[in-house]
Short mmCIF file of C-alpha atoms in Angstrom, two decimals:
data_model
loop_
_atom_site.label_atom_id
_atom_site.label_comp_id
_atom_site.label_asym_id
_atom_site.label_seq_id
_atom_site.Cartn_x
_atom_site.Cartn_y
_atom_site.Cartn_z
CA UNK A 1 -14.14 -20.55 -12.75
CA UNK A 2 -16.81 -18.81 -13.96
CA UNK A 3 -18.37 -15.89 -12.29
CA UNK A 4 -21.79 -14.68 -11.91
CA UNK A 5 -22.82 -12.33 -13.72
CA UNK A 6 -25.87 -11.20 -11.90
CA UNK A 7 -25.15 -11.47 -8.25
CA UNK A 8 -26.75 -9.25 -5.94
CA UNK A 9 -23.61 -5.98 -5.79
CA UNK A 10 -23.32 -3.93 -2.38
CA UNK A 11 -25.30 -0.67 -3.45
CA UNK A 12 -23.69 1.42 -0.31
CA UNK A 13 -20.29 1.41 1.77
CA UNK A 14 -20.81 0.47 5.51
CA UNK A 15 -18.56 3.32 7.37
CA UNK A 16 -17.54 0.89 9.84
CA UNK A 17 -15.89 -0.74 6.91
CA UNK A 18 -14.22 2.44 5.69
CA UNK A 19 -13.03 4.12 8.97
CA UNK A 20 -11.41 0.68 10.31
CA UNK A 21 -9.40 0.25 7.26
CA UNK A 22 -8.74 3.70 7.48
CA UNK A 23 -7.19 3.19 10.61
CA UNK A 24 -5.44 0.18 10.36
CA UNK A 25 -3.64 1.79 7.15
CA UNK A 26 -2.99 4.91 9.31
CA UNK A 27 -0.98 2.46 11.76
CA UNK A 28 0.75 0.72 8.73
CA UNK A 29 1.33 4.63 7.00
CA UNK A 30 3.17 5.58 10.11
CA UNK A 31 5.24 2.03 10.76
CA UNK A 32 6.39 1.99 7.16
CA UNK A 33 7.52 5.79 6.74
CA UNK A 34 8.94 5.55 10.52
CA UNK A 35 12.15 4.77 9.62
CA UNK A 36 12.69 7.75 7.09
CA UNK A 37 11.52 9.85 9.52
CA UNK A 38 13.88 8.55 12.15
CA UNK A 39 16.93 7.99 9.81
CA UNK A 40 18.36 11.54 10.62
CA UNK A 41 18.17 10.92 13.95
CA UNK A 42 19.69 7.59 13.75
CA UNK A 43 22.61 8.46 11.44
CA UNK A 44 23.36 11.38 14.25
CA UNK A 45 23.77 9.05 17.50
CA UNK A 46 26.75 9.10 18.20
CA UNK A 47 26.66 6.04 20.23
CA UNK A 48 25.08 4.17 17.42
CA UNK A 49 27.74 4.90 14.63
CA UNK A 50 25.09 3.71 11.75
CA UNK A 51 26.60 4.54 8.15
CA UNK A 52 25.07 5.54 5.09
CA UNK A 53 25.74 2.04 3.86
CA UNK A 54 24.04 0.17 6.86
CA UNK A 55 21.09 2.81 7.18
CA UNK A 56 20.59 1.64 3.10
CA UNK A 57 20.55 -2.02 4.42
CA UNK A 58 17.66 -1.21 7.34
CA UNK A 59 15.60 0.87 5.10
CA UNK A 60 15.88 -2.31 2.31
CA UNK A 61 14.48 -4.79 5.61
CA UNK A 62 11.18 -3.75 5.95
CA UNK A 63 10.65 -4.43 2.04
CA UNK A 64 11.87 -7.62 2.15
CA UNK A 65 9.16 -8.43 5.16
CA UNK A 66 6.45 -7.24 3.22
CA UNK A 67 7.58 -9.29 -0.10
CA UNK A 68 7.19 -12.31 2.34
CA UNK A 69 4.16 -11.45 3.82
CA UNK A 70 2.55 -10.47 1.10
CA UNK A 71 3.59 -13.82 -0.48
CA UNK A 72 1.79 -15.32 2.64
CA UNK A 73 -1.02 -12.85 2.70
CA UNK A 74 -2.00 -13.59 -1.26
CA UNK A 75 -2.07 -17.07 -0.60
CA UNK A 76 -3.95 -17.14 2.64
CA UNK A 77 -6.32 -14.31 2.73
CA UNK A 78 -8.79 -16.02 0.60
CA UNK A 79 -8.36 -19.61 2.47
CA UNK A 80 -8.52 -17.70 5.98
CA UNK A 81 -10.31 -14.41 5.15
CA UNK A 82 -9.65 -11.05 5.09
CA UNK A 83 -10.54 -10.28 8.52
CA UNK A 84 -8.30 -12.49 10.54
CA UNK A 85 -5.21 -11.64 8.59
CA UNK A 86 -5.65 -7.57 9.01
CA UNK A 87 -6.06 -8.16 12.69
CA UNK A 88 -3.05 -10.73 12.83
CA UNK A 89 -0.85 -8.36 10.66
CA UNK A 90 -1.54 -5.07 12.31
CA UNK A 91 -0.69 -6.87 15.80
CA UNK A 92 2.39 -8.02 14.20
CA UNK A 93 3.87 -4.83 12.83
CA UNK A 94 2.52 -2.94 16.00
CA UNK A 95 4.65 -5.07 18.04
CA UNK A 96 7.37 -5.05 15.60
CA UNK A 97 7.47 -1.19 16.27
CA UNK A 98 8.14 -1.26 19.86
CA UNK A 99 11.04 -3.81 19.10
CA UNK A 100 12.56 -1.25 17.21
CA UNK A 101 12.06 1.41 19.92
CA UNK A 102 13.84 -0.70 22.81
CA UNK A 103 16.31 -2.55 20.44
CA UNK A 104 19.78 -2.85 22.15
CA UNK A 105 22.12 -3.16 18.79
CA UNK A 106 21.48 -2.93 15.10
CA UNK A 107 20.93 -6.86 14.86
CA UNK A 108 17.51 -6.28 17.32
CA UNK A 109 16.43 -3.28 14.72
CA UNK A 110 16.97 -4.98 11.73
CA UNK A 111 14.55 -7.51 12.94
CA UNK A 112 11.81 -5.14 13.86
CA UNK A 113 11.88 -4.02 11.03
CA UNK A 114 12.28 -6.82 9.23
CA UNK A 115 9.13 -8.03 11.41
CA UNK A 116 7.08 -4.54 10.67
CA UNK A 117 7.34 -5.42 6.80
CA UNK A 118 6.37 -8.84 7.53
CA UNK A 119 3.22 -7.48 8.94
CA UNK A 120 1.72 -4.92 6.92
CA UNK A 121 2.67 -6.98 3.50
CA UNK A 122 -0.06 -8.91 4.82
CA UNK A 123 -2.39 -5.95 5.53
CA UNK A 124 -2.20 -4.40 2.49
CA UNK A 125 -4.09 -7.08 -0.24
CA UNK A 126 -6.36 -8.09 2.48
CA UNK A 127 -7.82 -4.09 2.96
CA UNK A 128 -7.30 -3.81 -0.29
CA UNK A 129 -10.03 -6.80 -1.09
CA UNK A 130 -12.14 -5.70 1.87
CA UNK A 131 -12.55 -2.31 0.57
CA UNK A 132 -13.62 -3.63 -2.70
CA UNK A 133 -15.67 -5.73 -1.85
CA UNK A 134 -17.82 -3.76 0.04
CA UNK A 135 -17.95 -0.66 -2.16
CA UNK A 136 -20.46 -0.29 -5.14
CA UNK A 137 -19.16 -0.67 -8.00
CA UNK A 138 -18.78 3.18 -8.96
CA UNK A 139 -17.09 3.73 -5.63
CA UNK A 140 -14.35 1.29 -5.75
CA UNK A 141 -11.68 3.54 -6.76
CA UNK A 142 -12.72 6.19 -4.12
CA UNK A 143 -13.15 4.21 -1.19
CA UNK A 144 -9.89 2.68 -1.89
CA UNK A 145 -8.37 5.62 -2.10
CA UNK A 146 -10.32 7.02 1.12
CA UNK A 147 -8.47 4.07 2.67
CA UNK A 148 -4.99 4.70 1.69
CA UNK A 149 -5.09 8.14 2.74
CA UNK A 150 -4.20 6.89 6.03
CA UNK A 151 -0.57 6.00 4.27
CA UNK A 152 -0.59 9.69 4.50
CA UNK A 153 -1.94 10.40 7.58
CA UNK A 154 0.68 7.76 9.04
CA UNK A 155 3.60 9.40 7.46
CA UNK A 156 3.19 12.52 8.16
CA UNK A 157 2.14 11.72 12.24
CA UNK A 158 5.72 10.14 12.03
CA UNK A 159 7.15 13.47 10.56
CA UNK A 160 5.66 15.04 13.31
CA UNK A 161 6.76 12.76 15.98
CA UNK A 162 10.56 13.04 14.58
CA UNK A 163 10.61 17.00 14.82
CA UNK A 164 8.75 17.76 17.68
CA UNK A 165 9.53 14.58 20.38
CA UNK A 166 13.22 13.41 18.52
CA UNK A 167 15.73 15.91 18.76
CA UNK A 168 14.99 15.46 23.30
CA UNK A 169 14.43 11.35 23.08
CA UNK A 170 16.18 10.24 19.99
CA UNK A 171 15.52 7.66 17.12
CA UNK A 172 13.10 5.38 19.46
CA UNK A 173 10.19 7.62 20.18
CA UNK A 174 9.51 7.86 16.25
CA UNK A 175 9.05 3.90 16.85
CA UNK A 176 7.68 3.76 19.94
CA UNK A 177 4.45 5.84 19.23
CA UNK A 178 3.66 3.90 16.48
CA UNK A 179 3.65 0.48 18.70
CA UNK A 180 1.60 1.79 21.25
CA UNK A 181 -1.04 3.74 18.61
CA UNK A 182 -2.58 0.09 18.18
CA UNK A 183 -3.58 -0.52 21.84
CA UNK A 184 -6.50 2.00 20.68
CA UNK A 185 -7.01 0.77 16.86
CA UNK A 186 -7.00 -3.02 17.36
CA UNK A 187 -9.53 -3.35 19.75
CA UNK A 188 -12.33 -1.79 17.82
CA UNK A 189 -11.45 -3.82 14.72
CA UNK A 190 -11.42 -6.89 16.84
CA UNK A 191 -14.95 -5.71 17.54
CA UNK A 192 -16.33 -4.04 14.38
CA UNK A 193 -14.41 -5.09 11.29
CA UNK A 194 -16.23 -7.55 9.27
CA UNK A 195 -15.03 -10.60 7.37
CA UNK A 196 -15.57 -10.86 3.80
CA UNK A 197 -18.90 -12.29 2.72
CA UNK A 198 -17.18 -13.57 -0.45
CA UNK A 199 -15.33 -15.28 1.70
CA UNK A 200 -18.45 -16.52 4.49
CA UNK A 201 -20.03 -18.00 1.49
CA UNK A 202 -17.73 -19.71 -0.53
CA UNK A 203 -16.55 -21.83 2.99
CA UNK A 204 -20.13 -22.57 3.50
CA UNK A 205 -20.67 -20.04 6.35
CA UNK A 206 -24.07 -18.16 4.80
CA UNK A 207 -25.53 -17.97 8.70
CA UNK A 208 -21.73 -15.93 9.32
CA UNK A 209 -22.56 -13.93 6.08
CA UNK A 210 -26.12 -13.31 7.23
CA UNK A 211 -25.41 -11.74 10.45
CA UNK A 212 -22.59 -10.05 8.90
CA UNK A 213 -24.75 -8.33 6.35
CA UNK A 214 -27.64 -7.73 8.78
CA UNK A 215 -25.35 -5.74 11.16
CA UNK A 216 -24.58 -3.72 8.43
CA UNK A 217 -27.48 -2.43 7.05
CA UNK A 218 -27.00 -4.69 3.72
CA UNK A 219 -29.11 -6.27 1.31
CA UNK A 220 -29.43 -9.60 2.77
CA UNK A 221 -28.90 -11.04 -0.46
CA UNK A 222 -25.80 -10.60 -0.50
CA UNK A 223 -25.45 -13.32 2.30
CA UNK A 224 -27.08 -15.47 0.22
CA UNK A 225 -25.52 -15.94 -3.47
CA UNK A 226 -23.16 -18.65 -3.72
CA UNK A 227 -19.19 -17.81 -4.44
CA UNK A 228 -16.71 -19.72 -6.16
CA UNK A 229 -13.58 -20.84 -4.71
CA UNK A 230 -10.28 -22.36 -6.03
CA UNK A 231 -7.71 -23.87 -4.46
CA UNK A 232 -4.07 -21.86 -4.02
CA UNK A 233 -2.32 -23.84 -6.43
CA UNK A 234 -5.08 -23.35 -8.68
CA UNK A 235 -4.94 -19.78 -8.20
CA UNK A 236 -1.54 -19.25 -9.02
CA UNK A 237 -2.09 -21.48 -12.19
CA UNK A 238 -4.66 -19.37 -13.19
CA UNK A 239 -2.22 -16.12 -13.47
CA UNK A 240 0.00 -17.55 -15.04
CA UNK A 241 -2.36 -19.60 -17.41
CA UNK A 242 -2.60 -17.82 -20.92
CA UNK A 243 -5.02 -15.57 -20.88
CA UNK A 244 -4.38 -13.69 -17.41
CA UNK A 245 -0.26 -14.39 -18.09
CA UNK A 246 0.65 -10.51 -19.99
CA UNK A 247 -1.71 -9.52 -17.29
CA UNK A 248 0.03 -10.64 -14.29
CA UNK A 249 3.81 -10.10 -15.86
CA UNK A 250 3.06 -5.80 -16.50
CA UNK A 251 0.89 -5.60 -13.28
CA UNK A 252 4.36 -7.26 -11.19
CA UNK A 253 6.93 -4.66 -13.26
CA UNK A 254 4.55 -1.83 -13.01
CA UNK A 255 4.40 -2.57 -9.10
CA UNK A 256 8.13 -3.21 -8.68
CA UNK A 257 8.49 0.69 -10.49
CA UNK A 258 5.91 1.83 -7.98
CA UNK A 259 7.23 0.51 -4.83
CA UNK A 260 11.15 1.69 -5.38
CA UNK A 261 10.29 5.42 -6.14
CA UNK A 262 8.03 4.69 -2.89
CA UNK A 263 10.86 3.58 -0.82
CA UNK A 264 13.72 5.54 -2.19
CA UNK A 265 11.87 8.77 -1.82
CA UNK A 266 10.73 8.06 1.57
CA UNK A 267 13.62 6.74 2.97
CA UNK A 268 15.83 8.93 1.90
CA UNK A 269 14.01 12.51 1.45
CA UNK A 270 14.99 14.19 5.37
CA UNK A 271 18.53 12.93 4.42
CA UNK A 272 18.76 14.35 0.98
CA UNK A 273 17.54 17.48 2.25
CA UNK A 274 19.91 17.86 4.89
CA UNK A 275 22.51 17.43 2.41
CA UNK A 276 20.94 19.90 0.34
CA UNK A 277 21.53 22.66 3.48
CA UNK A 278 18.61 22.68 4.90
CA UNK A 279 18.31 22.12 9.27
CA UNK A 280 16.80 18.71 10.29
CA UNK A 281 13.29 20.20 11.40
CA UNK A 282 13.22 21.93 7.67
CA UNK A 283 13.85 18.56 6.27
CA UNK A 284 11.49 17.11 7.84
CA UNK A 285 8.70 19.18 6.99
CA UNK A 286 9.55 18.47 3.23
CA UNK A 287 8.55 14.92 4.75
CA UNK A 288 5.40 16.47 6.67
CA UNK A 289 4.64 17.80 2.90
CA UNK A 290 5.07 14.55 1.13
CA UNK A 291 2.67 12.84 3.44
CA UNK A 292 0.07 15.47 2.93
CA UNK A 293 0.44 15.33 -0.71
CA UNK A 294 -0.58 11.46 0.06
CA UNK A 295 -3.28 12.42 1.71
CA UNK A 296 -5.04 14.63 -0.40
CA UNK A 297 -3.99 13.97 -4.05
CA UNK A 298 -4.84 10.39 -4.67
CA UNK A 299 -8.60 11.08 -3.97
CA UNK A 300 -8.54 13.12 -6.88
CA UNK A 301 -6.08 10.60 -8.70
CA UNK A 302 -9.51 8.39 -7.59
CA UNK A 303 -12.14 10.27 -8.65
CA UNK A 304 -10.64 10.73 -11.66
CA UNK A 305 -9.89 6.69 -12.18
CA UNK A 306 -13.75 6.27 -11.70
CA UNK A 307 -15.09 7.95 -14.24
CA UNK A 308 -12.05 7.26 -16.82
CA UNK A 309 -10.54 4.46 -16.02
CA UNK A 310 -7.72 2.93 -14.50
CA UNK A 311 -5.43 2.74 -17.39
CA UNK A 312 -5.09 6.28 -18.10
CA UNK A 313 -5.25 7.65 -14.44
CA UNK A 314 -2.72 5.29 -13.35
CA UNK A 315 -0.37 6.22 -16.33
CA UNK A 316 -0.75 10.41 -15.09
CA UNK A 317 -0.20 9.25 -11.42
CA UNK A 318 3.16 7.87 -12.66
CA UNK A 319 4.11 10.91 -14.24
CA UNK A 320 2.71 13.24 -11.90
CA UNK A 321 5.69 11.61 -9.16
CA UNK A 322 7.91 11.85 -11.69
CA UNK A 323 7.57 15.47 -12.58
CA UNK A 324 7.61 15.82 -8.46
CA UNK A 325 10.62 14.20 -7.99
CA UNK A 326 12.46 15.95 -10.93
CA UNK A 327 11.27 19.45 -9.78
CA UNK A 328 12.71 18.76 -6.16
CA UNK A 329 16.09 18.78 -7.95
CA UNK A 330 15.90 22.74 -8.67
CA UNK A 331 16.30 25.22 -6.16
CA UNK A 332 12.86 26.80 -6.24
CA UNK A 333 10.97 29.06 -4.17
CA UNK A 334 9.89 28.08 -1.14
CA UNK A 335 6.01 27.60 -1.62
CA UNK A 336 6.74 25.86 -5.51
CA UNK A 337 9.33 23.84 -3.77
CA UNK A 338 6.36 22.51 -1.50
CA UNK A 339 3.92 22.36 -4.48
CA UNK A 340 6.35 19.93 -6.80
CA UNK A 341 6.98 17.89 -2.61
CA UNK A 342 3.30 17.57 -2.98
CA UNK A 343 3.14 16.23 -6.41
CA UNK A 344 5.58 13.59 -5.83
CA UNK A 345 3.55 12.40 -3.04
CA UNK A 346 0.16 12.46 -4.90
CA UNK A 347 1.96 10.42 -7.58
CA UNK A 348 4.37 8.13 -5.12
CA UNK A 349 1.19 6.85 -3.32
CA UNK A 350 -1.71 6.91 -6.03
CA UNK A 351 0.16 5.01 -8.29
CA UNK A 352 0.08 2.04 -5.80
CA UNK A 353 -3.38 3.15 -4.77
CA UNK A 354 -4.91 2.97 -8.41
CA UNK A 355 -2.85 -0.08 -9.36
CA UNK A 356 -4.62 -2.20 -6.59
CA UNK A 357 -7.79 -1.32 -8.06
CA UNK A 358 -6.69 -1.71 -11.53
CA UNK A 359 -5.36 -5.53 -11.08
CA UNK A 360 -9.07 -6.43 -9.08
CA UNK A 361 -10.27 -5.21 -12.29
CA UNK A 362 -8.52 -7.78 -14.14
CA UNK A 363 -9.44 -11.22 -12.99
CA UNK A 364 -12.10 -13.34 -11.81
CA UNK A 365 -13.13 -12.73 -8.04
CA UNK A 366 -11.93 -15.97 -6.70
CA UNK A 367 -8.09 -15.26 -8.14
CA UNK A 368 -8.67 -11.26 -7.31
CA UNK A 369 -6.80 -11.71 -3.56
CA UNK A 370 -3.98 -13.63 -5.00
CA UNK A 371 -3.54 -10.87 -7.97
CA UNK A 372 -2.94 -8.16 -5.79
CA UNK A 373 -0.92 -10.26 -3.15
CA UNK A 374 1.20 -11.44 -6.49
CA UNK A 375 1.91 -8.16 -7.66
CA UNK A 376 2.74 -6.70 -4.40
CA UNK A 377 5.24 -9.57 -3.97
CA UNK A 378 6.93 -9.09 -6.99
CA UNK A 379 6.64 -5.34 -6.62
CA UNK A 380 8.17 -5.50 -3.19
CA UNK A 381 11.62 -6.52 -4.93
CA UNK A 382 11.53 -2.73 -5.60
CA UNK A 383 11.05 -1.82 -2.85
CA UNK A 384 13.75 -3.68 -1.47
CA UNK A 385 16.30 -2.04 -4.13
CA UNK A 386 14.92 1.61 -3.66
CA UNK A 387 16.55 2.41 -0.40
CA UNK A 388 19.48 0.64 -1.29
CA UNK A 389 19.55 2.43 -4.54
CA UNK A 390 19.22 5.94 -2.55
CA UNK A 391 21.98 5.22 -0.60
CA UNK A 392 24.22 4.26 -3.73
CA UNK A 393 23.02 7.73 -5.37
CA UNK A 394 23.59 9.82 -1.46
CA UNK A 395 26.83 8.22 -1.14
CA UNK A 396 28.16 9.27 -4.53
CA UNK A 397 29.72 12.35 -6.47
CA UNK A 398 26.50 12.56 -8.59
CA UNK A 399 25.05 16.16 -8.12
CA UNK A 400 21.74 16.71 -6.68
CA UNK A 401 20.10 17.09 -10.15
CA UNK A 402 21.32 13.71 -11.29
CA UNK A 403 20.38 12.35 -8.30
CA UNK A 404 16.76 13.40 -8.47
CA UNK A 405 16.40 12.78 -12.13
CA UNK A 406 17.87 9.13 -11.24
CA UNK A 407 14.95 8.83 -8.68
CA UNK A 408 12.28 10.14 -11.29
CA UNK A 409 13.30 7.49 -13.79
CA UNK A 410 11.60 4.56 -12.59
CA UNK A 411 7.92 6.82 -12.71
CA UNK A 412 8.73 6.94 -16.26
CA UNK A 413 8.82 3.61 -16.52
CA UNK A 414 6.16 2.91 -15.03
CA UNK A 415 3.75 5.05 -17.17
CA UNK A 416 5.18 3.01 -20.05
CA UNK A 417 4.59 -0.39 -18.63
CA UNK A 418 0.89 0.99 -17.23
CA UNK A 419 -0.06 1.58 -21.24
CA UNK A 420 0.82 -2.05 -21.96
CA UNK A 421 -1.91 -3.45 -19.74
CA UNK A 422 -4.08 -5.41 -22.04
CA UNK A 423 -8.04 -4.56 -21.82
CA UNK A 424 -10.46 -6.02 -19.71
CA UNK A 425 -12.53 -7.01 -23.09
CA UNK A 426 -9.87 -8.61 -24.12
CA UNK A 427 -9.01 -10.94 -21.16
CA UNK A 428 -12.65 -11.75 -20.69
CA UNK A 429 -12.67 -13.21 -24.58
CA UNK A 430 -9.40 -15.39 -23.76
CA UNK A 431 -10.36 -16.60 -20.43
CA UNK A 432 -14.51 -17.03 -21.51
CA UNK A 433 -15.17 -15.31 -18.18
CA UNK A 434 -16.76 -11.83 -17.09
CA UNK A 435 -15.02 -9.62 -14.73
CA UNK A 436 -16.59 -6.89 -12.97
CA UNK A 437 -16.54 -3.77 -15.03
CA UNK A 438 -15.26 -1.41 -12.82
CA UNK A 439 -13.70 1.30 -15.22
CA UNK A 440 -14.04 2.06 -18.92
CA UNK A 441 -11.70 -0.01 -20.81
#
């Protein structure tokens, strides 16, 4: 399972790669924080009747789709490639959407979104391993990053679409848009979105790699190197095997602690708000905020990962959400209000963001696929309890402190586990193999 050590790296990022990710994470941004968006609206139709207790349920749905397609995604995407399973997933959850928007009961909902989790849990490890693959190896953080601004982007469109279009058509527009948004993104990625050479190669496909890499400007050497591969069983084996095992365990807990401050926040911000007094267009601005603070923040969560390391950047990012989240529990004035929204969005997103960088970092490249779809699958269980565990906290006699702080907790943890992370030196000496050094250790 060795890996070279001297292959041929990919010295610039094509754009095409970039901007198409970008997009198809802008889609999966928007599907994801759709529902918290639309929850206000939802809980307020009359003809719906949807309690506190059932919205919890439908907000825990879409989690529970991505742990299963992220299951599928980490075991396929390096047997299928990365390509196919972006353009299957994104056509999945874009559909998905507009089930949602015409559902006739709650059953019909649940599914869609049952079905939009199902979809972008496999979208995520497969950008994620497109993006590094075709970044250099001092851009890997950044591009990624780049990327999963769209999560941003996504959210805050959905914000948007809430305040401006929901109060006149209800709940359904919020889902609605986002179906119909991919009749314009999936055809260019059909086009333009390359497979992974990684991928080309190890099945034996070097004339798919070469045409690949001459259509984008690459080093056609890169076509040419041979790349290991390793069957899914063997995969798994090797995370779990002894030297990756500590790995695998704190990357799954640290992902599980990112994923239910994700989801609880998200879900559940425009409702907390409006409990804290505020009209639903001002709640949903705090959501507009968040989703900027996605945006933006990470990049320099990014940046700051690249030069020193993963470890330590992804240990601030965790505190940096939890200092957010804690701060929303004051009443503050209104612009430091906004700044502390923003922080919990730099942290509740670049956490997630550095973490998929920081497991690639950690094993071989033939295993580096099923890491990230491992982590996410475990980490999903998180964010299956985090909307479930806001509406336990919204539905109870806590006050809006406690409820904050209880939010901010799992950040905290999360900075812990990220310190416990062993080093990439000392992986490579139990497993005798090299990974790419893509941070300081």
């Amino acid at each position: 399972m060795n890996e070279p050590v001297s292959r041929p790296a990919i010295d610039r990022t094509p754009p095409t790669v970039l901007l198409l990710c970008l997009a198809c994470m802008t889609l999966e941004g928007y599907d994801v924080i759709a529902f918290g968006a639309a929850l206000p609206l939802l809980l307020a139709d009359t003809t719906w009747n949807v309690t506190v207790a059932q919205a919890g349920l439908l907000g825990s749905l879409t989690p529970v789709g991505m742990l299963v397609g992220a299951v599928g995604a980490g075991l396929l995407t390096d047997r299928l490639g990365r390509r196919r399973l972006v353009l299957l997933s994104t056509a999945v959850f874009s559909l998905a959407m507009i089930l949602s928007g015409i559902a006739p009961t709650i059953a019909v909902l649940a599914a869609g979104r049952f079905l939009v989790g199902l979809g972008v849990g496999g979208v995520l490890p497969s950008i994620t391993a497109l993006v590094y693959e075709y970044s250099g190896p001092g851009r890997r953080n950044i591009n990624t990053a780049l990327t999963f601004a769209g999560i941003g982007i996504g959210g805050a469109a959905s914000a948007v679409v809430a305040g401006v279009l929901g109060p006149e058509y209800g709940f359904r527009v919020v889902f609605l848009v986002g179906g119909l948004a991919a009749v314009v993104i999936l055809p260019a990625a059909i086009v333009y979105l390359p497979e992974s050479l990684i991928h080309l190669r190890s099945r034996g496909r070097v004339d798919d790699a070469r045409r690949w890499a001459a259509r984008l400007r690459l080093d056609p050497a890169v076509a040419e190197t041979p790349a290991p591969s390793a069957e899914s069983a063997g995969r798994l084996t090797i995370l779990m095997s002894a030297p990756f095992r500590r790995t695998t365990v704190v990357f799954c807990l640290m992902t599980f602690a990112s994923l239910l401050t994700f989801f609880g926040l998200y879900t559940w911000l425009p409702q907390l708000m409006r409990s804290a007094g505020y009209e639903l267009g001002s709640a949903l601005t705090f959501l507009v905020v968040l989703n900027l603070g996605t945006t933006v923040g990470p990049l320099c969560l990014a940046f700051l990962a690249d030069r020193i390391g993963s470890r330590p950047a992804t240990a601030v990012a965790f505190l940096i959400a939890a200092v957010g989240v804690a701060g929303m529990s004051r009443p503050l004035p209104g612009p430091i209000l906004y700044g502390v929204v923003v922080l919990a969005g730099i942290g509740a997103v670049g956490t997630q963001i550095l973490i998929n960088v920081f497991i690639a970092s950690r094993y071989p490249i033939q295993v580096r696929a099923t890491a990230i779809g491992t982590a996410l699958s475990a980490g999903r269980l998180g964010g299956i309890v985090g909307p479930v565990y806001g509406a336990l906290l919204v539905s109870s006699n806590l006050s809006t402190v406690a409820v904050f702080l209880a939010f901010a907790a799992p950040a905290v943890v999360g900075a812990t586990l990220t310190m416990a992370v062993p080093r990439a030196s000392q992986i490579a000496r139990g497993a005798s193999v090299r990974p790419h050094r893509t941070e300081a250790p």
